Amino acid sequence: MAHMIRPVTAEDVTLLHTMVHGMAENEEATQQISTDEDELRRALFGPHPVAWAHFAVDDKTDEIVGYTLWALVYSTWRGTAIHIDDIYVREDVVGRGFDTALLSTLAALCATRGYRHMQWWGRVTNEPTAAFYRSLGAEIPSVQGKELTVFRLSGEPLADLGRQA
């Protein structure tokens, strides 16, 4: 399935941005998108990239049918890892292996580059997707039996804290 995956190029940013909006529409979350194409281009292809992306390509039609966008994270306990911000496959092609191909491409990057793990957010309430992730061996991390969550600081509280520096 590796032939179905290719890195996103600078020429692909408009299409990638469109797909991000498509994913947000599926999640009924378009109002949460605040990035634009220019910011996405800088993040992926600026002088200091902070993220990377891959497309899933239907080898029968050469059509882009999904993507993943990811970044590196570091943990003092676990080392360097890939954090997958988005993994999206169009609903009309779900079940054809594109999601597995995207994830396996990133898993191969982990292996070749010595990254310790990859992580992503997923809705446990979306049972088919959660079952798919578990079938790959994914687990929900815990510390002393308590599930972990992410805390996010943004907007005015972020600015307020920054002013304290």
PDB file of N, CA, C and O in Angstrom, residues 10-14 36-47 49:
ATOM      1  N   ALA A  10       4.921  21.873  -1.711  1.00  0.00           N
ATOM      2  CA  ALA A  10       4.504  23.277  -1.596  1.00  0.00           C
ATOM      3  C   ALA A  10       3.384  23.602  -2.578  1.00  0.00           C
ATOM      4  O   ALA A  10       2.501  24.412  -2.279  1.00  0.00           O
ATOM      5  N   GLU A  11       3.380  22.952  -3.727  1.00  0.00           N
ATOM      6  CA  GLU A  11       2.338  23.186  -4.726  1.00  0.00           C
ATOM      7  C   GLU A  11       0.983  22.612  -4.286  1.00  0.00           C
ATOM      8  O   GLU A  11      -0.045  22.935  -4.868  1.00  0.00           O
ATOM      9  N   ASP A  12       0.991  21.756  -3.264  1.00  0.00           N
ATOM     10  CA  ASP A  12      -0.227  21.089  -2.798  1.00  0.00           C
ATOM     11  C   ASP A  12      -0.946  21.828  -1.668  1.00  0.00           C
ATOM     12  O   ASP A  12      -1.982  21.362  -1.193  1.00  0.00           O
ATOM     13  N   VAL A  13      -0.404  22.944  -1.210  1.00  0.00           N
ATOM     14  CA  VAL A  13      -0.934  23.580   0.001  1.00  0.00           C
ATOM     15  C   VAL A  13      -2.404  23.966  -0.149  1.00  0.00           C
ATOM     16  O   VAL A  13      -3.196  23.772   0.776  1.00  0.00           O
ATOM     17  N   THR A  14      -2.799  24.492  -1.299  1.00  0.00           N
ATOM     18  CA  THR A  14      -4.204  24.873  -1.484  1.00  0.00           C
ATOM     19  C   THR A  14      -5.110  23.653  -1.353  1.00  0.00           C
ATOM     20  O   THR A  14      -6.135  23.703  -0.667  1.00  0.00           O
ATOM     21  N   ASP A  36      -4.838  29.882   7.793  1.00  0.00           N
ATOM     22  CA  ASP A  36      -5.086  30.090   6.372  1.00  0.00           C
ATOM     23  C   ASP A  36      -3.975  29.397   5.577  1.00  0.00           C
ATOM     24  O   ASP A  36      -3.067  28.797   6.151  1.00  0.00           O
ATOM     25  N   GLU A  37      -4.057  29.490   4.264  1.00  0.00           N
ATOM     26  CA  GLU A  37      -3.075  28.814   3.411  1.00  0.00           C
ATOM     27  C   GLU A  37      -1.657  29.316   3.660  1.00  0.00           C
ATOM     28  O   GLU A  37      -0.709  28.523   3.651  1.00  0.00           O
ATOM     29  N   ASP A  38      -1.499  30.614   3.856  1.00  0.00           N
ATOM     30  CA  ASP A  38      -0.158  31.151   4.074  1.00  0.00           C
ATOM     31  C   ASP A  38       0.484  30.588   5.339  1.00  0.00           C
ATOM     32  O   ASP A  38       1.657  30.224   5.347  1.00  0.00           O
ATOM     33  N   GLU A  39      -0.302  30.510   6.405  1.00  0.00           N
ATOM     34  CA  GLU A  39       0.239  29.949   7.645  1.00  0.00           C
ATOM     35  C   GLU A  39       0.571  28.468   7.467  1.00  0.00           C
ATOM     36  O   GLU A  39       1.610  27.991   7.936  1.00  0.00           O
ATOM     37  N   LEU A  40      -0.290  27.750   6.785  1.00  0.00           N
ATOM     38  CA  LEU A  40      -0.029  26.335   6.510  1.00  0.00           C
ATOM     39  C   LEU A  40       1.238  26.178   5.679  1.00  0.00           C
ATOM     40  O   LEU A  40       2.091  25.337   5.975  1.00  0.00           O
ATOM     41  N   ARG A  41       1.406  27.012   4.679  1.00  0.00           N
ATOM     42  CA  ARG A  41       2.606  26.966   3.826  1.00  0.00           C
ATOM     43  C   ARG A  41       3.869  27.218   4.660  1.00  0.00           C
ATOM     44  O   ARG A  41       4.869  26.525   4.533  1.00  0.00           O
ATOM     45  N   ARG A  42       3.829  28.230   5.537  1.00  0.00           N
ATOM     46  CA  ARG A  42       4.996  28.523   6.391  1.00  0.00           C
ATOM     47  C   ARG A  42       5.289  27.360   7.333  1.00  0.00           C
ATOM     48  O   ARG A  42       6.443  27.005   7.550  1.00  0.00           O
ATOM     49  N   ALA A  43       4.238  26.766   7.894  1.00  0.00           N
ATOM     50  CA  ALA A  43       4.429  25.656   8.836  1.00  0.00           C
ATOM     51  C   ALA A  43       5.091  24.459   8.169  1.00  0.00           C
ATOM     52  O   ALA A  43       5.948  23.794   8.762  1.00  0.00           O
ATOM     53  N   LEU A  44       4.706  24.196   6.926  1.00  0.00           N
ATOM     54  CA  LEU A  44       5.216  23.022   6.218  1.00  0.00           C
ATOM     55  C   LEU A  44       6.500  23.290   5.440  1.00  0.00           C
ATOM     56  O   LEU A  44       7.346  22.391   5.315  1.00  0.00           O
ATOM     57  N   PHE A  45       6.636  24.509   4.877  1.00  0.00           N
ATOM     58  CA  PHE A  45       7.726  24.751   3.935  1.00  0.00           C
ATOM     59  C   PHE A  45       8.526  26.014   4.211  1.00  0.00           C
ATOM     60  O   PHE A  45       9.330  26.426   3.386  1.00  0.00           O
ATOM     61  N   GLY A  46       8.317  26.640   5.362  1.00  0.00           N
ATOM     62  CA  GLY A  46       9.076  27.833   5.719  1.00  0.00           C
ATOM     63  C   GLY A  46      10.511  27.480   6.067  1.00  0.00           C
ATOM     64  O   GLY A  46      10.934  26.317   5.981  1.00  0.00           O
ATOM     65  N   PRO A  47      11.292  28.470   6.488  1.00  0.00           N
ATOM     66  CA  PRO A  47      12.700  28.225   6.802  1.00  0.00           C
ATOM     67  C   PRO A  47      12.899  27.242   7.960  1.00  0.00           C
ATOM     68  O   PRO A  47      13.911  26.565   8.025  1.00  0.00           O
ATOM     69  N   PRO A  49      10.489  24.448   9.246  1.00  0.00           N
ATOM     70  CA  PRO A  49       9.213  23.720   9.255  1.00  0.00           C
ATOM     71  C   PRO A  49       8.897  23.165  10.643  1.00  0.00           C
ATOM     72  O   PRO A  49       9.788  22.709  11.365  1.00  0.00           O
TER      73      PRO A  49
END
